[in-house]
Short mmCIF file of C-alpha atoms and ligand atoms in Angstrom, two decimals:
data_model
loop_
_atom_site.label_atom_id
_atom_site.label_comp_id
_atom_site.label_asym_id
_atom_site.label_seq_id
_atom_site.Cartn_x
_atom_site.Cartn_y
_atom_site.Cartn_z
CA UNK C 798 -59.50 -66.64 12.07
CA UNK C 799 -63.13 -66.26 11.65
CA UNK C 800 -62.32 -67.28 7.74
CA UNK C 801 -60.36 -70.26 8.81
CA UNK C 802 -63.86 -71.47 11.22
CA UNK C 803 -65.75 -70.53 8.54
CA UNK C 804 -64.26 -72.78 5.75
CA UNK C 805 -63.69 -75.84 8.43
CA UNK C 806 -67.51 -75.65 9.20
CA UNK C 807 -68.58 -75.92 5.60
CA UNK C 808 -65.82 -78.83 4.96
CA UNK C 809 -67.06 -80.72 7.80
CA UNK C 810 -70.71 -79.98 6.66
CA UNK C 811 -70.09 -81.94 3.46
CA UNK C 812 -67.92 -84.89 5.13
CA UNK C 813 -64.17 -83.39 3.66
CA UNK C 814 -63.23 -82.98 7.49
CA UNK C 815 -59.51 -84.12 6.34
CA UNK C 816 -58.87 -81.03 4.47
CA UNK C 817 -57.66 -79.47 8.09
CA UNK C 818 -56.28 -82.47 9.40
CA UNK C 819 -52.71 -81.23 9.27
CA UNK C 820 -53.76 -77.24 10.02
CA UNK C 821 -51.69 -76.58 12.61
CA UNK C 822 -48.57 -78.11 11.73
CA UNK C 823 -48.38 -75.57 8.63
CA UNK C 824 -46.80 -71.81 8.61
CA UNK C 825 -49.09 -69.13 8.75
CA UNK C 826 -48.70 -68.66 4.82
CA UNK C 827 -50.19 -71.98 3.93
CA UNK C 828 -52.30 -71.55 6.13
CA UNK C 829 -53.83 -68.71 4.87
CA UNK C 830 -53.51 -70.30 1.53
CA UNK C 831 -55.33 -73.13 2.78
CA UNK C 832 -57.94 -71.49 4.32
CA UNK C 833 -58.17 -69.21 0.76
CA UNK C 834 -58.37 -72.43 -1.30
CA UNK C 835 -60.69 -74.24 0.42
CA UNK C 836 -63.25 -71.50 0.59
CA UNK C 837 -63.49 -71.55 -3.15
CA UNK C 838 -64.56 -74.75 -3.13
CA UNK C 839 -68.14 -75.01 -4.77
CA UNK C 840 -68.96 -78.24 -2.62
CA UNK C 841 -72.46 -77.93 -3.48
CA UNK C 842 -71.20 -78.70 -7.14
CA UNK C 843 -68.19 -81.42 -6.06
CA UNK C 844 -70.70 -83.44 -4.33
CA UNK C 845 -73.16 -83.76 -7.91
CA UNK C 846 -69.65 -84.43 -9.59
CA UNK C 847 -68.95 -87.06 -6.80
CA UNK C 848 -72.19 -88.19 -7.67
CA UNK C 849 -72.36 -88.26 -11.40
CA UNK C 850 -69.20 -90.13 -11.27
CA UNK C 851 -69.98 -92.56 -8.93
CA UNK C 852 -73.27 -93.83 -11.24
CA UNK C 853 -71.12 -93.45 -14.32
CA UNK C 854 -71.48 -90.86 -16.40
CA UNK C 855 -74.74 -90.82 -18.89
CA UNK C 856 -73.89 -89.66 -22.61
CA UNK C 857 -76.09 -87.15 -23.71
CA UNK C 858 -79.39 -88.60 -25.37
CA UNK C 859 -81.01 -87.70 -28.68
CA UNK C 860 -80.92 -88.99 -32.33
CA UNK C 861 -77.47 -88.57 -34.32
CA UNK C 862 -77.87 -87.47 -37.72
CA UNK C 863 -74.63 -86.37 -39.90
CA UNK C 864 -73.51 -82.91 -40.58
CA UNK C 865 -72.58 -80.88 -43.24
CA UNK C 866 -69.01 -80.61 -44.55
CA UNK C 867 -67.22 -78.58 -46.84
CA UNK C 868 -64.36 -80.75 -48.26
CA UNK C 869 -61.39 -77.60 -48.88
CA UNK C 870 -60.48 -80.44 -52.06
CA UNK C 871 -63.87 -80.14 -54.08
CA UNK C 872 -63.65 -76.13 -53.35
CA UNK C 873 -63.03 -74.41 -56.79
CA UNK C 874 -59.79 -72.51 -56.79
CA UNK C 875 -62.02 -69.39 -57.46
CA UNK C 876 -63.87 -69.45 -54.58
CA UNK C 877 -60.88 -70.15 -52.14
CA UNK C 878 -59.38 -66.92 -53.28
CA UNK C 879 -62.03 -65.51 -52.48
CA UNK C 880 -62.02 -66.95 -49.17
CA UNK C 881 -58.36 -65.95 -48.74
CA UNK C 882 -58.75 -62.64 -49.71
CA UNK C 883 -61.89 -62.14 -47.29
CA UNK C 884 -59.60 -63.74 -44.37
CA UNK C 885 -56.60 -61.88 -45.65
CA UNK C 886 -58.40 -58.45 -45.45
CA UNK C 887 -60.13 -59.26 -41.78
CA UNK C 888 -56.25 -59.69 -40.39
CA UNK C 889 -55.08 -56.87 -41.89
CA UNK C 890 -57.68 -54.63 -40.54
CA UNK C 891 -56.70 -56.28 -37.21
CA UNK C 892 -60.06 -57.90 -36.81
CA UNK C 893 -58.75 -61.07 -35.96
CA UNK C 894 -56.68 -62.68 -33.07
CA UNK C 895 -55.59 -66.27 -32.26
CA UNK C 896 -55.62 -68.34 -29.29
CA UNK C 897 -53.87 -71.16 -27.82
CA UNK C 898 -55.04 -73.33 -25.20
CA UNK C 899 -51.93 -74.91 -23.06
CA UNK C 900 -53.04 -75.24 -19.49
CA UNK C 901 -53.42 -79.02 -19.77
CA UNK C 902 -51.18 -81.67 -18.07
CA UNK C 903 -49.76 -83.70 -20.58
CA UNK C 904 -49.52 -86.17 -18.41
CA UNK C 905 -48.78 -88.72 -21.07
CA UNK C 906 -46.16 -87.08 -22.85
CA UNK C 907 -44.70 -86.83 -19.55
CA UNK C 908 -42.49 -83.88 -19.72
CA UNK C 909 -41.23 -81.88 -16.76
CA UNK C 910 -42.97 -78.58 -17.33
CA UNK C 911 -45.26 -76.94 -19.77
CA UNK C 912 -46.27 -78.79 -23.15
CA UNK C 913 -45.51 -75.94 -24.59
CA UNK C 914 -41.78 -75.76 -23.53
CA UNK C 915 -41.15 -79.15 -24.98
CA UNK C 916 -38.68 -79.34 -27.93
CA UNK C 917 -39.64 -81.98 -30.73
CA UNK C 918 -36.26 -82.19 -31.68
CA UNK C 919 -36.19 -80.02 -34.35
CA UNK C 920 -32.62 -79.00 -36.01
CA UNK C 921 -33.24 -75.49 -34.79
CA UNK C 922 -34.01 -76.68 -31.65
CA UNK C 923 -37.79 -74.81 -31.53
CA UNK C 924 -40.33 -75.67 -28.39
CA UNK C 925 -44.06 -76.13 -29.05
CA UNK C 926 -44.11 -72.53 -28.63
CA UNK C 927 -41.88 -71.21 -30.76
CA UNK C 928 -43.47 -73.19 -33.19
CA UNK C 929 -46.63 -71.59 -32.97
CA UNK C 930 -44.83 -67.85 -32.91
CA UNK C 931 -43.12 -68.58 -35.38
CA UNK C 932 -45.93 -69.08 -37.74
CA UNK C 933 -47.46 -66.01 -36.59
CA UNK C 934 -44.92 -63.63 -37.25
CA UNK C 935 -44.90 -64.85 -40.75
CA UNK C 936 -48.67 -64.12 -40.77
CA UNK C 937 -48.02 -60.90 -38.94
CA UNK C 938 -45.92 -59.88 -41.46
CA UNK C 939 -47.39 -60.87 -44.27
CA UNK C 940 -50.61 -59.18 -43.16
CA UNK C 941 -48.88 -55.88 -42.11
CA UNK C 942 -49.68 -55.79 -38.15
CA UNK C 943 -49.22 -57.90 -35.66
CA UNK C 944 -52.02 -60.79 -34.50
CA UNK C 945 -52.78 -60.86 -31.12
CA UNK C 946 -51.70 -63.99 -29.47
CA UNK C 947 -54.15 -65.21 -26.32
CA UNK C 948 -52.48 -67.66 -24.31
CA UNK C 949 -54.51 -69.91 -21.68
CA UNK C 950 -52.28 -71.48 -18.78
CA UNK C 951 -52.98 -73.41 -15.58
CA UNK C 952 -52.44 -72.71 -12.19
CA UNK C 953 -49.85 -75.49 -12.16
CA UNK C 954 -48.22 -74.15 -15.02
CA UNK C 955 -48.83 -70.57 -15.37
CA UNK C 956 -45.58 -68.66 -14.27
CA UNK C 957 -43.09 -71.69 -15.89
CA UNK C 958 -44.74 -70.28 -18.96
CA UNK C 959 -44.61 -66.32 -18.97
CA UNK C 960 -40.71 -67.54 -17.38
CA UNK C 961 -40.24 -69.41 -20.53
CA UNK C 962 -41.53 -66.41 -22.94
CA UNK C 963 -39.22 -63.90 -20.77
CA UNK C 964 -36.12 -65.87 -20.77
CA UNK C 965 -37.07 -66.33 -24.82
CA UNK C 966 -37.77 -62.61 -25.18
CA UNK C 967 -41.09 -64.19 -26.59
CA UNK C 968 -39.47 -64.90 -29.79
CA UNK C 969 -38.89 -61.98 -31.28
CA UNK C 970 -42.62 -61.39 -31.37
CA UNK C 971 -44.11 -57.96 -29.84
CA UNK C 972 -44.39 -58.48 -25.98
CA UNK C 973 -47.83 -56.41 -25.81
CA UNK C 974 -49.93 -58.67 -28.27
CA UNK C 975 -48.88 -61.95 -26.35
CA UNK C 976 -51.73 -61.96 -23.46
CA UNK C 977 -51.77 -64.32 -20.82
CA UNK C 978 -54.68 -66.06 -18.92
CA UNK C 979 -55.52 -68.69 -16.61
CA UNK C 980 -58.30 -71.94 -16.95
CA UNK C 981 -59.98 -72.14 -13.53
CA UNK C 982 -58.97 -75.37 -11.71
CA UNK C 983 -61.96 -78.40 -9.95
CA UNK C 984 -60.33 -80.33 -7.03
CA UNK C 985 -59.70 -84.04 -7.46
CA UNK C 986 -61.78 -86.81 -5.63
CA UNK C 987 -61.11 -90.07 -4.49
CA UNK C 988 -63.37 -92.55 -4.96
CA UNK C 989 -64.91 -92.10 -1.56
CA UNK C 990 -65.81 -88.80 -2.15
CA UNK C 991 -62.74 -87.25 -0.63
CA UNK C 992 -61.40 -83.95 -1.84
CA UNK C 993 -57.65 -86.02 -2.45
CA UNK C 994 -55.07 -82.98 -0.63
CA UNK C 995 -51.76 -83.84 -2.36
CA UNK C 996 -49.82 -82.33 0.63
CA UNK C 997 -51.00 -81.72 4.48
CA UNK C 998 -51.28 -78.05 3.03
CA UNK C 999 -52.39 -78.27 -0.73
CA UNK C 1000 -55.39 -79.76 -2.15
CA UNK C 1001 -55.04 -81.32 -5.21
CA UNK C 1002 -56.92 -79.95 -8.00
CA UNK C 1003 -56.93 -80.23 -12.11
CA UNK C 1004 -57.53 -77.69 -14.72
CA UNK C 1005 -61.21 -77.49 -15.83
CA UNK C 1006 -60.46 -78.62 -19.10
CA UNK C 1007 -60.01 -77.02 -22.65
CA UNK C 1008 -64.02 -76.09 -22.34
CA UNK C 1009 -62.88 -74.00 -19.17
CA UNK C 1010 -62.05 -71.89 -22.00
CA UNK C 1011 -65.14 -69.98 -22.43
CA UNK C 1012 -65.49 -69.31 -18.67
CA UNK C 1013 -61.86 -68.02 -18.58
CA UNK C 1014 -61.97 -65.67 -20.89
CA UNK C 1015 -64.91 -63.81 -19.89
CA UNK C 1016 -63.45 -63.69 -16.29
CA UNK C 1017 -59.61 -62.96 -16.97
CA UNK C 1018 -60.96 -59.65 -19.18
CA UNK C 1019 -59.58 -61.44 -22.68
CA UNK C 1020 -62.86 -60.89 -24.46
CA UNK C 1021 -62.84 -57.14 -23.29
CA UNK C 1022 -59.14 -57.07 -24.28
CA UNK C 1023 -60.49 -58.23 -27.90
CA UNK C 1024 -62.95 -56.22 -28.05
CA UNK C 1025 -60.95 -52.97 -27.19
CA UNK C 1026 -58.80 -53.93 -30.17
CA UNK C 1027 -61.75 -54.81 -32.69
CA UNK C 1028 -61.04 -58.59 -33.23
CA UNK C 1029 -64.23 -60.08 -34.60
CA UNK C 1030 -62.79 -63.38 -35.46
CA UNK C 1031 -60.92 -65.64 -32.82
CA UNK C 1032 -59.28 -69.01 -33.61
CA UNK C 1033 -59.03 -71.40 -30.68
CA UNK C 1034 -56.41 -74.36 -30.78
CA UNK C 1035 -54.51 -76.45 -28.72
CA UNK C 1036 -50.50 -76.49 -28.28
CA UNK C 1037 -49.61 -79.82 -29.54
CA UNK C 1038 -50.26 -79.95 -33.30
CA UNK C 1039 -47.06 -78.97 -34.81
CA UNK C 1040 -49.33 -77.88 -37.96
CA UNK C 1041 -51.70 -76.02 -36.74
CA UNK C 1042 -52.62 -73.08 -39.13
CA UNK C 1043 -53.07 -70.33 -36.17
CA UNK C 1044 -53.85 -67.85 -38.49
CA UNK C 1045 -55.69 -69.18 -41.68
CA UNK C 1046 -57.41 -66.41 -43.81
CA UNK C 1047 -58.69 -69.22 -45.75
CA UNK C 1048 -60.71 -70.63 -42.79
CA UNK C 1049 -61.70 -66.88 -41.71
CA UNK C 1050 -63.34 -66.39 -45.20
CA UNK C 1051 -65.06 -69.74 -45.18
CA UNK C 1052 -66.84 -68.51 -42.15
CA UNK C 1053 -67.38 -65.09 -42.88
CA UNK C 1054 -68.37 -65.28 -46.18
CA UNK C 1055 -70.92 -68.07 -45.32
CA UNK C 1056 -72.63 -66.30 -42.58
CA UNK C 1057 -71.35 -69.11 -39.81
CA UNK C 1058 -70.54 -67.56 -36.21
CA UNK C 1059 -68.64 -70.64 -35.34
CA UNK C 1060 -66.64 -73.31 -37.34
CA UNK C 1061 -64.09 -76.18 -36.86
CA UNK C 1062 -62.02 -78.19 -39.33
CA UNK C 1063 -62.35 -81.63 -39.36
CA UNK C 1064 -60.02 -85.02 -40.92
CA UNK C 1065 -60.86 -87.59 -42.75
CA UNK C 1066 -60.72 -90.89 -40.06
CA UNK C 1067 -57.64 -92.74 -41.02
CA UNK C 1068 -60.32 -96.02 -40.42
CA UNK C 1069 -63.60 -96.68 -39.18
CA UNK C 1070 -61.65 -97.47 -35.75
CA UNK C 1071 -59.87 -94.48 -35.40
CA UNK C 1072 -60.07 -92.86 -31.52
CA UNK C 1073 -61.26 -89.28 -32.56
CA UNK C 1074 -64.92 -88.35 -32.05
CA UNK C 1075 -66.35 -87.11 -35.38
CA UNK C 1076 -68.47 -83.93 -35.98
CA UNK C 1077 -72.62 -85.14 -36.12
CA UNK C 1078 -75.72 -83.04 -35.21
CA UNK C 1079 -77.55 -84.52 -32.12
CA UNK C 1080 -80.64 -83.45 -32.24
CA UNK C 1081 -80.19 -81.11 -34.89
CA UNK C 1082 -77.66 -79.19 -33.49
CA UNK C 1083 -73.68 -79.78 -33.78
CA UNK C 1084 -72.25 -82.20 -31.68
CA UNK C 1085 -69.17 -84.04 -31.56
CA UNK C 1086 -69.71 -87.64 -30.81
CA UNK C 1087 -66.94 -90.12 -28.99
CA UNK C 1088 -65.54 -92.95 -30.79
CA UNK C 1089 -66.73 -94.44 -27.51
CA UNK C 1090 -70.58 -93.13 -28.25
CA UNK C 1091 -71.32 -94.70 -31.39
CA UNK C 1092 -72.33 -98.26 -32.45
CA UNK C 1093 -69.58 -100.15 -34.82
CA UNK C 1094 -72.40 -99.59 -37.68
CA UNK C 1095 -72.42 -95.96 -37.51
CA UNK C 1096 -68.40 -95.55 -37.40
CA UNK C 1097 -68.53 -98.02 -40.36
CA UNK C 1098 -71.27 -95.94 -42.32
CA UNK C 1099 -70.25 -94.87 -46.09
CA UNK C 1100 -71.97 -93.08 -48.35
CA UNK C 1101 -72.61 -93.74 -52.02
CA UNK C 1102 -69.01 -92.28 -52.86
CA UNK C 1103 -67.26 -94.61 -50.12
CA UNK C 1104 -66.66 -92.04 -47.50
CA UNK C 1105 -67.43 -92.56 -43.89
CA UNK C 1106 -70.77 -90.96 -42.95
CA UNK C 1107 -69.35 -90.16 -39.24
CA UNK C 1108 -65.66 -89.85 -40.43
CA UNK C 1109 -64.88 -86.44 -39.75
CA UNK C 1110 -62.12 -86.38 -36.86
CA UNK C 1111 -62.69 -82.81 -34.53
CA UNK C 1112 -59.04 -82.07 -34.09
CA UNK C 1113 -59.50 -78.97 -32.10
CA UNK C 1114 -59.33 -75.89 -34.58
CA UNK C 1115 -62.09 -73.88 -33.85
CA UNK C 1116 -62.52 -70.66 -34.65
CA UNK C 1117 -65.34 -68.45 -32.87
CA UNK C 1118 -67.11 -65.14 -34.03
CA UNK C 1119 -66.69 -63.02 -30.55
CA UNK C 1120 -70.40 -62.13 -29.95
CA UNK C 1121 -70.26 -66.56 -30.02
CA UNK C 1122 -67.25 -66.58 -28.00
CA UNK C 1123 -68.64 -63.94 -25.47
CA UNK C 1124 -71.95 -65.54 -25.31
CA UNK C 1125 -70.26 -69.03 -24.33
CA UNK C 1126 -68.81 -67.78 -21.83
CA UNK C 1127 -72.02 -67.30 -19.64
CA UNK C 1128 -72.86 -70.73 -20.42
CA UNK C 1129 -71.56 -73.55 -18.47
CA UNK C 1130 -70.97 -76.75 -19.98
CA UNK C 1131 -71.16 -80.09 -18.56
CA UNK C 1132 -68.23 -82.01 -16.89
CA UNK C 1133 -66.63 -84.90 -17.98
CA UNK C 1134 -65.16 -87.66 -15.54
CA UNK C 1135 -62.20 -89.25 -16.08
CA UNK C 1136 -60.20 -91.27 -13.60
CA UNK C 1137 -56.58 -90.35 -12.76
CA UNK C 1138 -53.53 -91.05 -10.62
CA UNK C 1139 -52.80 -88.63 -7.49
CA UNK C 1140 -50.44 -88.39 -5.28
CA UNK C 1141 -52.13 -88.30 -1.91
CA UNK C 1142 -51.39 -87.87 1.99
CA UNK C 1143 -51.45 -91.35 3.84
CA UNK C 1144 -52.26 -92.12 7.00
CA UNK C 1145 -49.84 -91.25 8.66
CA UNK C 1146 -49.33 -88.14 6.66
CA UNK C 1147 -46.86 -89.43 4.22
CA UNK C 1148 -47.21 -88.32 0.45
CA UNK C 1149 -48.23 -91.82 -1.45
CA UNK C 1150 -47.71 -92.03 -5.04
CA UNK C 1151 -50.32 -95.16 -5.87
CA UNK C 1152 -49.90 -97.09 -8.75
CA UNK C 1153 -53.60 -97.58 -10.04
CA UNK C 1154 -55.86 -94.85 -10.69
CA UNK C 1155 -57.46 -93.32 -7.60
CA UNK C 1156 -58.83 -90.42 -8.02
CA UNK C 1157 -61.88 -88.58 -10.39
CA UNK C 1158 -61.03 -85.34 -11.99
CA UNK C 1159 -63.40 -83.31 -13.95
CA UNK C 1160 -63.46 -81.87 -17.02
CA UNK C 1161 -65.48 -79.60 -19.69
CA UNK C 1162 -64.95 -79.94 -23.63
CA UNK C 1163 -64.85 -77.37 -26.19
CA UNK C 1164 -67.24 -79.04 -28.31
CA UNK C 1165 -70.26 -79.38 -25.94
CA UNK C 1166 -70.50 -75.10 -26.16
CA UNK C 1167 -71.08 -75.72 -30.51
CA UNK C 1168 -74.77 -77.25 -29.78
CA UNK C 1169 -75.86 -74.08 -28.70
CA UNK C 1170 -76.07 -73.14 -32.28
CA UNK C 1171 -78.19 -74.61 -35.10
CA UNK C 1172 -75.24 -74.52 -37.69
CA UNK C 1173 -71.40 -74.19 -37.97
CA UNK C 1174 -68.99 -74.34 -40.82
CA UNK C 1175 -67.07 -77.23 -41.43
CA UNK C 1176 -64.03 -77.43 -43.37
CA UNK C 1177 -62.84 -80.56 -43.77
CA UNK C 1178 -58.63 -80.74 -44.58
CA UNK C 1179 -55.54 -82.11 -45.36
CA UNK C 1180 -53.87 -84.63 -42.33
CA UNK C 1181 -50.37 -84.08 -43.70
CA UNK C 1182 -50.82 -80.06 -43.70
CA UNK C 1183 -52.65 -79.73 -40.65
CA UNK C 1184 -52.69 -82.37 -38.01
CA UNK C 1185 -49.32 -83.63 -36.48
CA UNK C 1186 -50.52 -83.89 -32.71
CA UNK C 1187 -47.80 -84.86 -30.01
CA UNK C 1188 -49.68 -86.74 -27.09
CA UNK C 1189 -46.95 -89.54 -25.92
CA UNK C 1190 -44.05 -90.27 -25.01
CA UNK C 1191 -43.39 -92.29 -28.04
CA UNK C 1192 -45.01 -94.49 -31.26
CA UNK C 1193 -48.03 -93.01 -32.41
CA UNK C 1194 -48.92 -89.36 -32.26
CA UNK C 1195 -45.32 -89.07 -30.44
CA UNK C 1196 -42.95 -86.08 -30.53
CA UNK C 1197 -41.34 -88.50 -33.70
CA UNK C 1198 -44.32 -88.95 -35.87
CA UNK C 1199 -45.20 -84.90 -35.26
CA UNK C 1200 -41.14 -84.26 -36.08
CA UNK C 1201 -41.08 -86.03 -39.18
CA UNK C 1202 -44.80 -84.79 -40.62
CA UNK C 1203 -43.65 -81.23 -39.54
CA UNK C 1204 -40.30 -81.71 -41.59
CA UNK C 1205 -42.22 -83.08 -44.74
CA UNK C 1206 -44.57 -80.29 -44.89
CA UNK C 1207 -41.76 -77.51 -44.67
CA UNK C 1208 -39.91 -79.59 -47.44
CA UNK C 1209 -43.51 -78.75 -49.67
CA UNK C 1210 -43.78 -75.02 -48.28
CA UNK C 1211 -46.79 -75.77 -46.38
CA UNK C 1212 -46.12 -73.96 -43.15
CA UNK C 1213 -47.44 -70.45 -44.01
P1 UTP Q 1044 -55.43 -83.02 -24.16
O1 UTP Q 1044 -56.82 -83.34 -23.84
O2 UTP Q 1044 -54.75 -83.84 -25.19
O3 UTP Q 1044 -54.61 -83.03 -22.81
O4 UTP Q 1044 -55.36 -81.51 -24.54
P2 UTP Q 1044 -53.08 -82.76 -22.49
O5 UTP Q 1044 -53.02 -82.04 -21.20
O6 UTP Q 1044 -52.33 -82.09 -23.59
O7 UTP Q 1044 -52.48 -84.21 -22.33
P3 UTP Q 1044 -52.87 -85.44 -21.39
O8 UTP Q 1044 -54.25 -85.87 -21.76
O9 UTP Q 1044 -52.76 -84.98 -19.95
O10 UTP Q 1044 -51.83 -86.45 -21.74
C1 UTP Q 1044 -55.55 -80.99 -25.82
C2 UTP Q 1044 -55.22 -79.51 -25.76
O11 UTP Q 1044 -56.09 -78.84 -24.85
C3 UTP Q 1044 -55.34 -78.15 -23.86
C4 UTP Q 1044 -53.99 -78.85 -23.83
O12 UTP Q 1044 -53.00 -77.98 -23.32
C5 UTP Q 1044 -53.80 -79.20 -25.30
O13 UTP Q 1044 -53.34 -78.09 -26.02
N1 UTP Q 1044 -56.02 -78.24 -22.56
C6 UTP Q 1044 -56.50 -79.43 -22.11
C7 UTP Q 1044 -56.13 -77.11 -21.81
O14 UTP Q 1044 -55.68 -76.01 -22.22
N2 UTP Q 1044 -56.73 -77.19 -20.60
C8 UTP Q 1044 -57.22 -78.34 -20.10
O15 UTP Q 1044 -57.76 -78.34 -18.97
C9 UTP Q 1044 -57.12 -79.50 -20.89
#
């Protein structure tokens, strides 16, 4: 009781009165989960969100300069052996682990349940995840041991997952190096400031992004779990590229061997107009810069050999030394608005599904945490070996176009 006056008193304090509105119509269970949710609400923190939002949000200032990349084509064969080997050895003295990052939405691919369940219509019938195992038991056994596999859910989609890995008896792959952890989650506003509740006894809130990541690990015990196993070298990427190279001793060795404590691959922009923000330094330090950031001139930039000066897509594989992973983690980034649909409780207490945007939710980026170093390695790579993202429901980047680059590169042998 005293918890339930507690959290009502600091709602009403900051105007989100509503939150209670429907309190004592609910069962005693969600209304202790109510009372629970509502006292983790920073709304010291949701009110500068509120805020930030409202005035629009200001891209960071400072002078863009371009960055360093090392294009894997103009590498000497020589040297990437060496690289290989380097990487090679680090996995097979277990020094290195991989993680996925699948608590978002996917709200525009639109499928009921995880992104990671979905199946891309593959002969053999493989989800997103399987996909991803898959290519890490061939690296497991190819290295001799098996790689440690970090996954990071959601709230909203957390036990559909591990259900999903049971019911698949997680692929063959052994059940103790598959790890499990959840983002944290921000509540959703409307655009009067309103925490939006998406039922009289839930409010509704979003995952904190893929830069939650940082935050989540330290918290969930994942970096102590890599420690306790020696992994030294972590690679972070998302669940929908059907050719991502989880466990790449070439891009291990690139980093290693250079010295870097952080690194990311990067693409070639199909065209100046491309919507992928493009590795830069701001300020001297590494940045990734919007296609909505820069001026027509700069996206159009080429250098004396014709390629683009800011043409070098971030297509989120990262891979993190763990004294940089660790350290990030005690960092917070900056949140991100971006304006969403929610279903939210009229009136008259009646879920309404509205058919505009309504709401703001917030969200942190991976790529704000790499200016806290001066350098990282870049490797620039192959599109049709490495990037086949599935974002919608169909045409571009569309479970099709990820099916049909994912069947061409098995046809060349390039899914090791
Ligand atoms: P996207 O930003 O493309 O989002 O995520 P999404 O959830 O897949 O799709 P939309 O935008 O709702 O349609 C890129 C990667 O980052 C992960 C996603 O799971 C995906 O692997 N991600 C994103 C998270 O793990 N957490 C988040 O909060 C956001």
């Amino acid at each position: 009781m005293t918890d339930y006056i507690e959290a009502k008193k600091r709602a009403e304090q900051y105007g989100q009165d509503h939150l209670f509105r429907y309190y004592d119509e609910l069962t005693k269970d969600q209304q202790n989960a109510l009372v629970e949710a509502v006292s983790n609400v920073d709304f010291e923190q949701m009110q500068g969100l509120y805020q930030m939002a409202k005035k629009g949000e200001v891209s960071g200032e400072g002078a863009i300069t371009p960055i360093a990349v090392t294009d894997k084509q103009t590498v000497s064969e020589e040297v990437l052996q060496a690289w290989e080997a380097y990487g090679t050895k680090i996995m097979q003295e277990g020094r290195f682990a991989a993680v996925t990052m699948a608590g978002g939405q996917g709200t525009r691919l639109g499928h009921n349940g995880p992104k990671g369940t979905y199946d891309i219509g593959l002969p053999g019938g493989e989800s997103l995840f399987q996909i991803q195992c898959d290519r890490l038991k061939r690296r497991s056994e190819a290295c001799g041991r098996s790689i440690p596999w970090y996954i990071m859910t959601s709230r909203e989609n957390h036990n559909d997952t591990v259900a999903f890995f049971e019911a698949h008896d997680y692929f063959g792959y052994n059940k103790e190096d598959i790890l499990f952890f959840r983002q944290f989650m921000l509540p959703m506003i409307d655009f009067d400031g309103k925490i939006v509740m998406d039922s009289k006894a839930t409010m509704k809130e979003g995952a904190d992004g893929h830069g939650g990541i940082f935050r989540a690990m330290a918290a969930c015990g994942i970096v102590e779990d890599m420690r306790k196993r020696g992994v030294e070298w972590i690679f972070v990427g998302g669940i929908d590229n059907v050719l991502v190279k989880l466990c790449d001793p070439t891009f291990v060795g690139f980093l290693a061997k250079n010295g870097y404590r952080l690194g990311g691959k990067s693409l070639i922009k199909r065209d100046a107009k491309e919507k992928a923000g493009v590795f830069c330094k701001r300020d001297g330090k590494p940045y990734v810069v919007e296609y909505t950031e820069i001026s027509d001139e700069m996206a159009e930039l080429r250098d004396e050999k014709g390629t683009f000066v800011y043409g070098d897509a971030h297509i989120l594989c990262n891979m993190f030394r763990i004294d940089a992973l660790e350290a990030m983690g005690n960092q917070g980034l900056p949140y991100h608005v971006a304006v969403k649909k929610a279903a939210y409780v009229g009136d008259n207490g009646e879920v309404i599904t509205p058919e505009s945007p309504n709401a703001y939710k917030f969200e942190a980026f991976i790529f704000d945490a790499f200016s806290q170093y001066d350098e990282m390695g870049i490797l620039r790579v192959e599109r049709e070996t490495e990037f086949a993202p599935v974002k919608n429901k169909s045409g571009e980047d569309s479970p099709e176009t990820a099916r049909d680059l994912y069947t061409k590169a098995e046809a060349r042998n390039a899914l090791d």
